[in-house]
PDB file of C-alpha atoms in Angstrom:
ATOM      1  CA  MET A   1     181.874 115.795  95.264  1.00  0.00           C
ATOM      2  CA  THR A   2     178.936 114.585  95.819  1.00  0.00           C
ATOM      3  CA  THR A   3     177.177 112.209  93.635  1.00  0.00           C
ATOM      4  CA  HIS A   4     173.613 112.346  93.152  1.00  0.00           C
ATOM      5  CA  LEU A   5     171.121 109.543  92.618  1.00  0.00           C
ATOM      6  CA  PHE A   6     169.186 111.617  90.181  1.00  0.00           C
ATOM      7  CA  PRO A   7     169.881 113.724  87.771  1.00  0.00           C
ATOM      8  CA  GLU A   8     169.848 117.366  88.518  1.00  0.00           C
ATOM      9  CA  ARG A   9     166.575 118.332  85.687  1.00  0.00           C
ATOM     10  CA  ALA A  10     164.434 114.866  86.949  1.00  0.00           C
ATOM     11  CA  ALA A  11     162.237 116.787  89.347  1.00  0.00           C
ATOM     12  CA  SER A  12     161.195 119.307  86.689  1.00  0.00           C
ATOM     13  CA  VAL A  13     160.570 116.521  84.130  1.00  0.00           C
ATOM     14  CA  LEU A  14     158.429 114.934  86.480  1.00  0.00           C
ATOM     15  CA  ALA A  15     156.687 117.995  87.486  1.00  0.00           C
ATOM     16  CA  GLY A  16     156.317 118.757  84.131  1.00  0.00           C
ATOM     17  CA  LEU A  17     155.124 115.354  83.396  1.00  0.00           C
ATOM     18  CA  LEU A  18     152.390 115.342  85.770  1.00  0.00           C
ATOM     19  CA  ILE A  19     151.497 118.816  85.196  1.00  0.00           C
ATOM     20  CA  GLY A  20     150.857 117.858  81.208  1.00  0.00           C
ATOM     21  CA  ALA A  21     148.949 114.970  81.643  1.00  0.00           C
ATOM     22  CA  ALA A  22     146.751 116.477  84.161  1.00  0.00           C
ATOM     23  CA  LEU A  23     146.326 119.004  81.612  1.00  0.00           C
ATOM     24  CA  GLY A  24     145.444 116.640  78.849  1.00  0.00           C
ATOM     25  CA  LEU A  25     143.044 115.072  81.283  1.00  0.00           C
ATOM     26  CA  PHE A  26     141.528 118.106  82.023  1.00  0.00           C
ATOM     27  CA  LEU A  27     141.335 119.141  78.158  1.00  0.00           C
ATOM     28  CA  THR A  28     139.600 115.951  77.144  1.00  0.00           C
ATOM     29  CA  GLN A  29     137.330 116.085  80.409  1.00  0.00           C
ATOM     30  CA  THR A  30     136.257 119.378  79.378  1.00  0.00           C
ATOM     31  CA  VAL A  31     135.686 118.733  75.842  1.00  0.00           C
ATOM     32  CA  ALA A  32     133.456 115.881  77.286  1.00  0.00           C
ATOM     33  CA  ALA A  33     131.462 117.893  80.007  1.00  0.00           C
ATOM     34  CA  PHE A  34     130.862 120.852  77.313  1.00  0.00           C
ATOM     35  CA  LEU A  35     129.376 118.152  74.420  1.00  0.00           C
ATOM     36  CA  THR A  36     126.966 116.574  76.899  1.00  0.00           C
ATOM     37  CA  PHE A  37     126.114 119.588  78.789  1.00  0.00           C
ATOM     38  CA  VAL A  38     125.873 122.384  76.492  1.00  0.00           C
ATOM     39  CA  LEU A  39     125.210 120.520  72.979  1.00  0.00           C
ATOM     40  CA  HIS A  40     123.323 117.182  74.637  1.00  0.00           C
ATOM     41  CA  ARG A  41     125.533 114.904  72.579  1.00  0.00           C
ATOM     42  CA  THR A  42     126.714 112.023  74.667  1.00  0.00           C
ATOM     43  CA  LEU A  43     130.093 110.737  73.491  1.00  0.00           C
ATOM     44  CA  ASP A  44     130.239 106.925  72.918  1.00  0.00           C
ATOM     45  CA  VAL A  45     134.118 106.044  73.287  1.00  0.00           C
ATOM     46  CA  ASP A  46     133.390 102.402  73.462  1.00  0.00           C
ATOM     47  CA  GLY A  47     131.973 102.410  70.269  1.00  0.00           C
ATOM     48  CA  THR A  48     134.006 104.763  68.483  1.00  0.00           C
ATOM     49  CA  PRO A  49     137.881 103.560  68.328  1.00  0.00           C
ATOM     50  CA  VAL A  50     139.096 106.629  67.204  1.00  0.00           C
ATOM     51  CA  LEU A  51     137.362 108.547  69.660  1.00  0.00           C
ATOM     52  CA  LEU A  52     138.663 105.846  72.680  1.00  0.00           C
ATOM     53  CA  ALA A  53     142.752 106.734  70.993  1.00  0.00           C
ATOM     54  CA  LEU A  54     142.020 110.653  70.856  1.00  0.00           C
ATOM     55  CA  PHE A  55     141.266 110.110  74.484  1.00  0.00           C
ATOM     56  CA  ILE A  56     143.929 108.183  75.579  1.00  0.00           C
ATOM     57  CA  ALA A  57     146.650 110.087  73.293  1.00  0.00           C
ATOM     58  CA  VAL A  58     145.747 113.784  74.532  1.00  0.00           C
ATOM     59  CA  PRO A  59     146.867 112.996  78.388  1.00  0.00           C
ATOM     60  CA  VAL A  60     150.119 110.862  77.135  1.00  0.00           C
ATOM     61  CA  LEU A  61     151.001 113.956  74.524  1.00  0.00           C
ATOM     62  CA  GLY A  62     150.420 116.860  77.164  1.00  0.00           C
ATOM     63  CA  GLY A  63     152.639 114.600  79.780  1.00  0.00           C
ATOM     64  CA  ILE A  64     155.170 113.992  77.008  1.00  0.00           C
ATOM     65  CA  ALA A  65     155.437 117.519  76.087  1.00  0.00           C
ATOM     66  CA  GLY A  66     155.141 118.496  79.697  1.00  0.00           C
ATOM     67  CA  GLY A  67     158.127 116.568  80.493  1.00  0.00           C
ATOM     68  CA  VAL A  68     159.952 118.163  77.675  1.00  0.00           C
ATOM     69  CA  ILE A  69     159.213 121.649  78.784  1.00  0.00           C
ATOM     70  CA  GLY A  70     160.162 120.388  82.252  1.00  0.00           C
ATOM     71  CA  TYR A  71     163.707 119.296  80.631  1.00  0.00           C
ATOM     72  CA  ARG A  72     164.368 122.446  78.969  1.00  0.00           C
ATOM     73  CA  ARG A  73     163.333 124.849  82.217  1.00  0.00           C
ATOM     74  CA  GLY A  74     164.946 122.443  84.764  1.00  0.00           C
ATOM     75  CA  ASP A  75     168.265 124.527  84.488  1.00  0.00           C
ATOM     76  CA  ASP A  76     166.697 127.642  85.460  1.00  0.00           C
ATOM     77  CA  ALA A  77     165.173 125.986  88.334  1.00  0.00           C
ATOM     78  CA  THR A  78     168.698 125.507  90.299  1.00  0.00           C
ATOM     79  CA  PRO A  79     170.321 129.396  90.622  1.00  0.00           C
ATOM     80  CA  GLY A  80     173.243 128.675  92.277  1.00  0.00           C
ATOM     81  CA  ARG A  81     175.160 127.149  89.580  1.00  0.00           C
ATOM     82  CA  ARG A  82     175.867 129.939  87.212  1.00  0.00           C
ATOM     83  CA  GLY A  83     175.099 133.152  89.812  1.00  0.00           C
ATOM     84  CA  GLY A  84     171.744 133.512  89.738  1.00  0.00           C
ATOM     85  CA  ARG A  85     168.462 133.185  87.478  1.00  0.00           C
ATOM     86  CA  ARG A  86     169.089 134.106  83.711  1.00  0.00           C
TER      87      ARG A  86
END
């Protein structure tokens, strides 16, 4: 029996974490660009602590959500275990 350094789902969790964080960052930047270019309102992140916390929390929460989704779907990524995909 081969012992693995990482759990079977580690790749799925890492991919989900990175994709979720990237989507969260993309979402915050899209909102900022929309407000700046369409509504002509510049966001003052330094002057508003709540807005700064929101711009930090959205990518972090996206990464956590992506990691959880990657963990839950990670078992489906190994087709040889139970005779194929479910």
